Short mmCIF file of C-alpha atoms and ligand atoms in Angstrom, two decimals:
data_model
loop_
_atom_site.label_atom_id
_atom_site.label_comp_id
_atom_site.label_asym_id
_atom_site.label_seq_id
_atom_site.Cartn_x
_atom_site.Cartn_y
_atom_site.Cartn_z
CA UNK A 1 -10.91 -1.34 21.76
CA UNK A 2 -9.49 0.89 18.97
CA UNK A 3 -9.55 -1.14 15.71
CA UNK A 4 -6.37 -1.58 13.72
CA UNK A 5 -7.68 0.53 10.85
CA UNK A 6 -10.68 2.46 9.76
CA UNK A 7 -12.00 2.20 6.14
CA UNK A 8 -11.23 5.53 4.74
CA UNK A 9 -14.57 6.34 3.24
CA UNK A 10 -17.71 8.30 4.44
CA UNK A 11 -21.26 6.99 4.68
CA UNK A 12 -22.25 9.46 2.03
CA UNK A 13 -19.59 8.22 -0.36
CA UNK A 14 -20.83 4.66 0.27
CA UNK A 15 -24.51 5.73 -0.40
CA UNK A 16 -23.30 7.49 -3.59
CA UNK A 17 -21.58 4.36 -4.81
CA UNK A 18 -24.59 2.25 -3.98
CA UNK A 19 -27.10 4.49 -5.88
CA UNK A 20 -24.81 4.43 -8.88
CA UNK A 21 -25.05 0.73 -8.95
CA UNK A 22 -28.73 1.03 -9.84
CA UNK A 23 -27.97 3.11 -12.89
CA UNK A 24 -27.45 0.79 -15.95
CA UNK A 25 -24.34 1.44 -18.02
CA UNK A 26 -26.18 3.00 -21.06
CA UNK A 27 -27.89 5.65 -18.69
CA UNK A 28 -24.59 6.77 -16.98
CA UNK A 29 -23.62 10.30 -17.77
CA UNK A 30 -20.05 10.47 -19.07
CA UNK A 31 -17.57 11.48 -16.41
CA UNK A 32 -14.95 14.14 -16.78
CA UNK A 33 -11.61 12.42 -17.06
CA UNK A 34 -9.97 11.87 -13.82
CA UNK A 35 -6.66 12.88 -15.22
CA UNK A 36 -7.94 16.34 -15.74
CA UNK A 37 -8.18 16.83 -11.85
CA UNK A 38 -4.52 16.65 -11.27
CA UNK A 39 -1.46 18.49 -12.71
CA UNK A 40 -0.55 15.55 -14.90
CA UNK A 41 -3.12 15.77 -17.59
CA UNK A 42 -4.21 13.12 -20.04
CA UNK A 43 -2.20 9.98 -19.66
CA UNK A 44 -4.03 7.80 -17.19
CA UNK A 45 -5.58 4.31 -17.23
CA UNK A 46 -8.50 3.52 -14.92
CA UNK A 47 -8.39 -0.10 -14.00
CA UNK A 48 -10.02 -2.45 -11.59
CA UNK A 49 -6.98 -2.66 -9.35
CA UNK A 50 -3.32 -1.92 -9.26
CA UNK A 51 -2.92 -5.65 -9.87
CA UNK A 52 -5.13 -5.47 -12.89
CA UNK A 53 -3.30 -2.38 -14.25
CA UNK A 54 0.24 -3.94 -13.62
CA UNK A 55 -0.88 -7.14 -15.33
CA UNK A 56 -2.02 -5.01 -18.35
CA UNK A 57 1.35 -3.16 -18.36
CA UNK A 58 3.32 -6.27 -18.49
CA UNK A 59 1.00 -7.71 -21.19
CA UNK A 60 1.50 -4.51 -23.26
CA UNK A 61 5.17 -4.41 -22.69
CA UNK A 62 5.91 -7.83 -24.03
CA UNK A 63 9.21 -8.26 -22.42
CA UNK A 64 11.25 -11.30 -23.62
CA UNK A 65 10.70 -14.38 -21.36
CA UNK A 66 13.22 -14.81 -18.69
CA UNK A 67 13.73 -11.04 -18.30
CA UNK A 68 14.43 -9.93 -14.79
CA UNK A 69 12.54 -7.46 -12.88
CA UNK A 70 14.24 -5.79 -9.77
CA UNK A 71 11.57 -5.40 -7.12
CA UNK A 72 11.41 -3.74 -3.65
CA UNK A 73 11.82 -6.60 -1.23
CA UNK A 74 8.45 -5.73 0.41
CA UNK A 75 5.17 -5.85 -1.59
CA UNK A 76 2.00 -7.85 -1.71
CA UNK A 77 2.40 -11.33 -2.74
CA UNK A 78 0.22 -11.05 -5.94
CA UNK A 79 2.68 -8.51 -7.52
CA UNK A 80 5.48 -11.07 -7.90
CA UNK A 81 2.92 -13.61 -8.90
CA UNK A 82 1.87 -11.44 -11.81
CA UNK A 83 5.56 -10.89 -12.72
CA UNK A 84 6.04 -14.71 -12.88
CA UNK A 85 2.81 -15.31 -14.84
CA UNK A 86 4.43 -13.19 -17.63
CA UNK A 87 7.37 -15.44 -17.78
CA UNK A 88 9.66 -12.91 -15.96
CA UNK A 89 11.81 -13.25 -12.92
CA UNK A 90 11.33 -11.07 -9.84
CA UNK A 91 14.63 -10.25 -8.16
CA UNK A 92 14.32 -9.06 -4.56
CA UNK A 93 16.22 -5.84 -3.75
CA UNK A 94 17.07 -5.13 -0.10
CA UNK A 95 15.61 -2.10 1.51
CA UNK A 96 17.00 0.62 3.65
CA UNK A 97 14.96 0.26 6.86
CA UNK A 98 15.02 3.92 7.63
CA UNK A 99 13.19 4.80 4.23
CA UNK A 100 12.14 1.44 2.91
CA UNK A 101 13.79 2.56 -0.33
CA UNK A 102 15.73 0.03 -2.39
CA UNK A 103 19.40 -0.13 -1.51
CA UNK A 104 21.38 1.30 -4.38
CA UNK A 105 24.42 -0.94 -3.73
CA UNK A 106 22.11 -3.97 -3.94
CA UNK A 107 20.56 -2.69 -7.19
CA UNK A 108 24.04 -2.50 -8.71
CA UNK A 109 24.81 -6.03 -7.47
CA UNK A 110 21.55 -7.51 -8.77
CA UNK A 111 21.47 -6.02 -12.20
CA UNK A 112 22.39 -8.39 -15.05
CA UNK A 113 22.25 -8.20 -18.91
CA UNK A 114 18.78 -9.87 -18.46
CA UNK A 115 17.42 -7.21 -16.18
CA UNK A 116 14.67 -5.13 -18.01
CA UNK A 117 12.66 -3.22 -15.39
CA UNK A 118 12.54 -1.89 -11.71
CA UNK A 119 9.44 -2.13 -9.65
CA UNK A 120 9.68 0.25 -6.73
CA UNK A 121 7.15 0.45 -3.93
CA UNK A 122 6.56 3.54 -1.76
CA UNK A 123 5.80 1.76 1.53
CA UNK A 124 3.61 2.50 4.54
CA UNK A 125 2.49 5.97 3.28
CA UNK A 126 5.99 7.44 2.95
CA UNK A 127 7.35 8.74 -0.33
CA UNK A 128 10.85 7.72 -1.14
CA UNK A 129 13.30 9.73 -3.15
CA UNK A 130 13.31 8.28 -6.54
CA UNK A 131 16.05 10.40 -8.07
CA UNK A 132 19.04 7.92 -7.46
CA UNK A 133 16.90 5.14 -8.56
CA UNK A 134 15.81 6.91 -11.69
CA UNK A 135 19.36 7.72 -12.55
CA UNK A 136 20.33 4.09 -12.06
CA UNK A 137 17.43 3.01 -14.31
CA UNK A 138 18.52 5.45 -17.02
CA UNK A 139 22.04 4.40 -16.89
CA UNK A 140 21.18 0.78 -17.29
CA UNK A 141 18.25 1.47 -19.75
CA UNK A 142 15.68 -0.10 -17.41
CA UNK A 143 12.00 0.64 -17.39
CA UNK A 144 11.03 2.20 -13.97
CA UNK A 145 7.70 1.27 -12.59
CA UNK A 146 6.43 2.94 -9.42
CA UNK A 147 3.92 1.27 -7.00
CA UNK A 148 2.18 4.06 -5.29
CA UNK A 149 -0.60 1.86 -3.82
CA UNK A 150 0.18 2.90 -0.27
CA UNK A 151 1.21 6.49 -1.11
CA UNK A 152 -1.89 8.07 -2.55
CA UNK A 153 -1.99 11.73 -1.19
CA UNK A 154 -4.44 13.40 -3.54
CA UNK A 155 -4.34 14.42 -7.20
CA UNK A 156 -1.33 16.70 -6.62
CA UNK A 157 1.02 13.77 -6.54
CA UNK A 158 0.59 11.47 -9.42
CA UNK A 159 4.04 9.92 -9.41
CA UNK A 160 7.48 10.70 -10.28
CA UNK A 161 8.05 12.08 -13.78
CA UNK A 162 10.97 9.68 -14.41
CA UNK A 163 8.91 6.63 -14.01
CA UNK A 164 7.35 5.03 -17.04
CA UNK A 165 4.22 4.13 -14.94
CA UNK A 166 2.96 5.09 -11.54
CA UNK A 167 0.21 3.07 -10.01
CA UNK A 168 -2.36 4.21 -7.37
CA UNK A 169 -4.79 1.90 -5.62
CA UNK A 170 -8.26 2.81 -4.43
CA UNK A 171 -8.75 -0.66 -2.79
CA UNK A 172 -10.70 -1.04 0.39
CA UNK A 173 -7.89 -0.52 2.86
CA UNK A 174 -6.15 2.31 0.90
CA UNK A 175 -6.31 6.08 1.40
CA UNK A 176 -9.47 7.65 -0.11
CA UNK A 177 -10.74 4.27 -1.08
CA UNK A 178 -13.43 3.64 -3.74
CA UNK A 179 -13.59 -0.04 -2.56
CA UNK A 180 -11.70 -0.93 -5.63
CA UNK A 181 -10.19 0.64 -8.71
CA UNK A 182 -6.78 2.06 -9.55
CA UNK A 183 -5.28 4.88 -11.49
CA UNK A 184 -2.27 4.08 -13.63
CA UNK A 185 -0.30 7.06 -14.84
CA UNK A 186 1.49 5.84 -18.00
CA UNK A 187 4.14 8.23 -19.49
CA UNK A 188 4.35 6.60 -22.96
CA UNK A 189 1.17 7.35 -24.98
CA UNK A 190 1.72 4.37 -27.35
CA UNK A 191 1.96 2.01 -24.38
CA UNK A 192 -1.14 3.50 -22.73
CA UNK A 193 -3.06 3.09 -25.92
CA UNK A 194 -2.07 -0.56 -26.05
CA UNK A 195 -3.14 -1.14 -22.48
CA UNK A 196 -6.44 0.67 -23.02
CA UNK A 197 -7.10 -1.54 -26.14
CA UNK A 198 -6.32 -4.63 -24.15
CA UNK A 199 -8.48 -3.57 -21.32
CA UNK A 200 -11.43 -2.87 -23.63
CA UNK A 201 -11.57 -6.50 -24.52
CA UNK A 202 -12.07 -7.47 -20.92
CA UNK A 203 -15.50 -8.40 -19.46
CA UNK A 204 -16.86 -5.68 -17.21
CA UNK A 205 -17.11 -6.07 -13.33
CA UNK A 206 -20.74 -6.58 -12.59
CA UNK A 207 -22.63 -3.72 -10.82
CA UNK A 208 -24.44 -6.09 -8.50
CA UNK A 209 -21.22 -7.67 -7.48
CA UNK A 210 -19.97 -4.16 -6.70
CA UNK A 211 -23.08 -3.30 -4.71
CA UNK A 212 -22.57 -6.38 -2.62
CA UNK A 213 -18.95 -5.21 -2.02
CA UNK A 214 -20.25 -1.83 -0.90
CA UNK A 215 -22.64 -3.58 1.42
CA UNK A 216 -19.73 -5.72 2.95
CA UNK A 217 -17.53 -2.76 3.72
CA UNK A 218 -20.40 -0.73 4.98
CA UNK A 219 -20.80 -3.60 7.57
CA UNK A 220 -17.13 -3.65 8.30
CA UNK A 221 -17.18 0.24 8.76
CA UNK A 222 -20.11 -0.10 11.06
CA UNK A 223 -18.38 -2.51 13.42
CA UNK A 224 -15.03 -0.74 13.48
CA UNK A 225 -16.31 1.88 15.92
CA UNK A 226 -14.56 1.55 19.26
CA UNK A 227 -17.34 0.11 21.52
CA UNK A 228 -18.80 -2.35 18.80
CA UNK A 229 -15.28 -3.48 17.86
CA UNK A 230 -14.25 -4.11 21.29
CA UNK A 231 -17.48 -6.01 22.07
CA UNK A 232 -16.95 -8.16 18.91
CA UNK A 233 -13.33 -8.92 19.83
CA UNK A 234 -14.41 -10.12 23.20
CA UNK A 235 -17.19 -12.21 21.74
CA UNK A 236 -14.76 -13.87 19.20
CA UNK A 237 -12.34 -14.54 22.14
CA UNK A 238 -15.03 -16.17 24.18
CA UNK A 239 -15.76 -18.52 21.23
CA UNK A 240 -12.11 -19.18 20.56
CA UNK A 241 -12.17 -17.48 17.19
CA UNK A 242 -8.98 -15.76 16.05
CA UNK A 243 -10.25 -12.28 15.23
CA UNK A 244 -6.97 -11.29 13.70
CA UNK A 245 -7.07 -13.81 10.98
CA UNK A 246 -10.72 -13.11 10.43
CA UNK A 247 -10.26 -9.44 9.96
CA UNK A 248 -7.08 -9.77 7.77
CA UNK A 249 -8.87 -12.47 5.63
CA UNK A 250 -11.96 -10.30 5.21
CA UNK A 251 -10.16 -7.42 3.51
CA UNK A 252 -8.03 -9.41 1.03
CA UNK A 253 -8.80 -8.71 -2.51
CA UNK A 254 -9.01 -11.45 -5.26
CA UNK A 255 -8.52 -14.35 -2.85
CA UNK A 256 -9.17 -17.80 -3.82
CA UNK A 257 -9.45 -19.49 -7.17
CA UNK A 258 -9.25 -17.93 -10.55
CA UNK A 259 -7.06 -15.04 -9.69
CA UNK A 260 -6.20 -14.02 -13.23
CA UNK A 261 -9.73 -14.34 -14.51
CA UNK A 262 -10.85 -12.13 -11.73
CA UNK A 263 -8.26 -9.28 -12.10
CA UNK A 264 -8.72 -9.24 -15.84
CA UNK A 265 -11.92 -7.18 -15.81
CA UNK A 266 -12.92 -3.58 -16.52
CA UNK A 267 -14.12 -1.54 -13.65
CA UNK A 268 -17.88 -1.08 -13.64
CA UNK A 269 -19.38 2.48 -14.19
CA UNK A 270 -20.43 2.77 -10.44
CA UNK A 271 -16.79 2.08 -9.37
CA UNK A 272 -15.52 4.67 -11.87
CA UNK A 273 -17.86 7.23 -10.65
CA UNK A 274 -17.00 6.60 -6.96
CA UNK A 275 -13.22 6.81 -7.78
CA UNK A 276 -13.78 9.98 -9.77
CA UNK A 277 -15.66 11.41 -6.73
CA UNK A 278 -12.92 10.41 -4.31
CA UNK A 279 -10.25 12.07 -6.37
CA UNK A 280 -12.28 15.19 -7.04
CA UNK A 281 -13.31 15.72 -3.46
CA UNK A 282 -10.09 14.58 -1.97
CA UNK A 283 -10.02 15.43 1.71
CA UNK A 284 -6.49 16.83 2.35
CA UNK A 285 -7.37 17.68 5.93
CA UNK A 286 -8.25 14.11 6.78
CA UNK A 287 -4.89 13.01 5.36
CA UNK A 288 -3.08 15.74 7.37
CA UNK A 289 -4.80 14.55 10.57
CA UNK A 290 -3.68 10.98 10.02
CA UNK A 291 -0.14 12.20 9.20
CA UNK A 292 -0.15 14.32 12.36
CA UNK A 293 -1.28 11.34 14.42
CA UNK A 294 1.75 9.41 13.06
CA UNK A 295 4.04 12.25 13.68
CA UNK A 296 3.00 12.41 17.39
CA UNK A 297 3.63 8.77 17.82
CA UNK A 298 7.06 9.15 16.27
CA UNK A 299 7.87 12.16 18.41
CA UNK A 300 6.87 10.50 21.56
CA UNK A 301 8.69 7.41 20.75
CA UNK A 302 11.83 9.24 19.93
CA UNK A 303 13.28 6.26 18.18
CA UNK A 304 12.75 6.23 14.42
CA UNK A 305 14.90 3.07 14.11
CA UNK A 306 12.04 1.16 15.53
CA UNK A 307 9.69 2.62 12.88
CA UNK A 308 10.68 1.29 9.38
CA UNK A 309 10.22 3.90 6.69
CA UNK A 310 9.76 6.74 9.08
CA UNK A 311 12.50 8.76 7.53
CA UNK A 312 10.92 9.01 4.12
CA UNK A 313 9.21 12.34 3.48
CA UNK A 314 6.53 13.39 2.81
CA UNK A 315 4.87 10.72 5.01
CA UNK A 316 1.16 10.28 5.36
CA UNK A 317 1.30 7.27 7.80
CA UNK A 318 -1.02 5.10 5.84
CA UNK A 319 -0.05 2.51 8.45
CA UNK A 320 2.18 2.92 11.43
CA UNK A 321 4.68 -0.03 11.53
CA UNK A 322 6.65 -0.69 14.74
CA UNK A 323 9.55 -3.03 15.16
CA UNK A 324 9.30 -4.96 18.36
CA UNK A 325 11.40 -7.71 19.92
CA UNK A 326 8.45 -10.07 20.42
CA UNK A 327 5.42 -9.35 18.26
CA UNK A 328 2.83 -11.72 19.95
CA UNK A 329 3.47 -10.47 23.38
CA UNK A 330 3.58 -6.85 22.21
CA UNK A 331 0.17 -7.34 20.45
CA UNK A 332 -1.20 -8.76 23.69
CA UNK A 333 0.15 -5.89 25.80
CA UNK A 334 -1.52 -3.39 23.47
CA UNK A 335 -4.73 -5.22 23.53
CA UNK A 336 -4.71 -4.92 27.30
CA UNK A 337 -4.23 -1.24 26.82
CA UNK A 338 -7.24 -1.01 24.36
CA UNK A 339 -5.40 -1.01 21.07
CA UNK A 340 -5.84 -3.67 18.31
CA UNK A 341 -2.41 -4.12 16.73
CA UNK A 342 -1.65 -6.70 14.10
CA UNK A 343 1.31 -8.32 12.37
CA UNK A 344 -0.68 -8.14 9.09
CA UNK A 345 -0.78 -10.77 6.45
CA UNK A 346 -0.72 -8.99 3.06
CA UNK A 347 2.77 -7.74 2.80
CA UNK A 348 5.46 -10.39 2.10
CA UNK A 349 9.23 -10.31 1.75
CA UNK A 350 10.19 -11.24 -1.79
CA UNK A 351 12.50 -14.33 -2.11
CA UNK A 352 15.70 -14.17 -4.17
CA UNK A 353 16.02 -16.30 -7.39
CA UNK A 354 16.98 -19.87 -6.51
CA UNK A 355 20.39 -19.47 -7.98
CA UNK A 356 21.30 -16.15 -6.30
CA UNK A 357 20.91 -16.66 -2.59
CA UNK A 358 23.30 -13.83 -1.90
CA UNK A 359 20.47 -11.53 -2.86
CA UNK A 360 18.27 -12.65 0.05
CA UNK A 361 17.08 -9.51 1.77
CA UNK A 362 18.16 -10.37 5.30
CA UNK A 363 17.70 -6.92 6.85
CA UNK A 364 14.15 -6.55 5.41
CA UNK A 365 13.30 -10.03 6.41
CA UNK A 366 14.40 -9.36 10.02
CA UNK A 367 12.48 -6.07 10.01
CA UNK A 368 9.14 -7.54 8.65
CA UNK A 369 9.34 -10.53 11.03
CA UNK A 370 9.23 -8.16 14.01
CA UNK A 371 6.90 -5.45 12.70
CA UNK A 372 3.41 -4.92 14.04
CA UNK A 373 0.94 -2.26 12.81
CA UNK A 374 -0.78 0.14 15.16
CA UNK A 375 -3.94 1.93 14.94
CA UNK A 376 -3.25 5.37 13.39
CA UNK A 377 -6.15 7.35 11.92
CA UNK A 378 -7.88 10.71 12.25
CA UNK A 379 -10.70 9.28 14.40
CA UNK A 380 -8.19 8.71 17.18
CA UNK A 381 -8.40 11.53 19.69
CA UNK A 382 -5.11 13.01 20.98
CA UNK A 383 -5.69 11.37 24.37
CA UNK A 384 -5.78 7.88 22.75
CA UNK A 385 -2.67 8.72 20.66
CA UNK A 386 -0.77 9.67 23.79
CA UNK A 387 -1.84 6.53 25.60
CA UNK A 388 -0.75 4.46 22.66
CA UNK A 389 2.58 6.29 22.49
CA UNK A 390 3.04 5.57 26.24
CA UNK A 391 2.06 1.88 25.75
CA UNK A 392 4.54 1.32 22.82
CA UNK A 393 7.49 3.02 24.35
CA UNK A 394 8.70 -0.03 26.35
CA UNK A 395 7.93 -2.40 23.41
CA UNK A 396 9.93 -0.81 20.72
CA UNK A 397 12.88 -3.00 19.35
CA UNK A 398 16.16 -1.81 20.69
CA UNK A 399 18.48 -4.71 19.83
CA UNK A 400 19.97 -3.82 16.48
CA UNK A 401 20.65 -0.16 16.82
CA UNK A 402 21.53 2.14 19.84
CA UNK A 403 18.37 3.94 21.01
CA UNK A 404 18.15 7.51 19.72
CA UNK A 405 16.65 9.50 22.59
CA UNK A 406 14.11 12.30 22.29
CA UNK A 407 16.88 14.73 23.01
CA UNK A 408 17.96 14.42 19.39
CA UNK A 409 15.77 16.44 17.17
CA UNK A 410 13.91 14.26 14.68
CA UNK A 411 14.84 16.66 11.90
CA UNK A 412 18.48 15.88 12.52
CA UNK A 413 17.82 12.20 12.32
CA UNK A 414 16.17 12.77 8.93
CA UNK A 415 19.02 14.83 7.60
CA UNK A 416 21.76 12.42 8.62
CA UNK A 417 20.16 9.21 7.58
CA UNK A 418 21.62 8.12 4.19
CA UNK A 419 20.10 5.62 1.84
CA UNK A 420 22.73 2.97 2.64
CA UNK A 421 23.10 3.64 6.31
CA UNK A 422 22.31 0.31 7.92
CA UNK A 423 21.11 -1.72 4.97
CA UNK A 424 24.11 -4.06 4.96
CA UNK A 425 24.92 -3.95 8.71
CA UNK A 426 23.27 -7.30 9.61
C1 LIG B 501 -2.53 -2.61 -1.93
C2 LIG B 501 -1.31 -2.87 -2.71
C3 LIG B 501 -1.27 -3.30 -4.05
C4 LIG B 501 -2.46 -3.75 -4.79
O1 LIG B 501 -3.48 -2.80 -4.95
P1 LIG B 501 -4.81 -3.24 -5.61
O2 LIG B 501 -5.42 -1.99 -6.18
O3 LIG B 501 -5.66 -3.84 -4.49
O4 LIG B 501 -4.60 -4.28 -6.64
C5 LIG B 501 -0.09 -3.28 -4.69
N1 LIG B 501 1.10 -3.00 -4.04
C6 LIG B 501 1.10 -2.59 -2.84
C7 LIG B 501 2.47 -2.20 -2.24
C8 LIG B 501 0.02 -2.47 -2.11
O5 LIG B 501 -0.06 -2.04 -0.80
#
């Protein structure tokens, strides 16, 4: 069985990280600044995670309590939890299913005099067009914060110049992972200095804890090969264990008690060294291979409506979401065909503020309820991708929109889809 995901790190990188854990902090050679590796020089914070960096950002910003933050309606649960911890109110913004970009009409409707910031997420590996949102932010004097956790594509793209901050994750399931760590590009030097000063007060992540983490993910990497994974899934099934929950739970970061204590740490030297290595030696060909696998699936499917976010470009297909009518039976059908799909557990739909039910992102809610994630990574041979494409063709959701046949060139679909196209059509 083809596992849902492969951890995007080589054995050599893992060994490098492990060896670095044995070097005490005062013996580490100073690293060249990661910022110097990309076109955007200088203004970058290296943090333990995107969540840690975002929390630092909000601490440093000191927005008045009760301020509202407009957020892309899909994100990981902890992002809104952090907003709330700072006494701020997250306000969900409906997304255009074609691109997963915030709907402009909804942004206008949601903004109030209490609105201070917008948190936009680039979802599933696609990169959304930030220009209209940046214009909106400028017009209303809102801070624009860009969540690029799912959109890392090498040091050439370090965020949109109009955002105040752009956050990239190197967490375990992310592209070019360092099993943790994040880069936060901050375009206001004074703000960056405040964030760095705050972070310098944090206790440091322990290097043995990081070594343990490397061991854990080395283990997960070892069992994600096709024959081993298939055997394990069969074994779990025989013992009545839900492997889906087990796997999704195993890769969740900062789960359990003491969330804020645990994110408020500095990354250890070994993590920093591994992150620097992943950026410096970024493997563009691997990313291209993954993107190509996603494009083949899209092309064979011929229905981008069933693939939320497919119309955003460039797209690296960090994950491949597919909207189906009946997720459990689609997952079962794919399992029979040898593919391990999942509904996922980490992404959530943001609830509207209690007193503004009209902002409930119904289109996004419907989409996310029916989305399953398919295996899509460079290790999949073309033969498997074609088989997967054939297996998903009859499963793709058709209810909401008329099917677009292969006859219509994909480029045409991309050109004609407008940001507001079907966002309010539910
Ligand atoms: C993974 C992810 C994060 C969190 O990144 P960490 O570095 O693990 O904190 C935030 N937002 C989105 C959309 C993500 O996918």
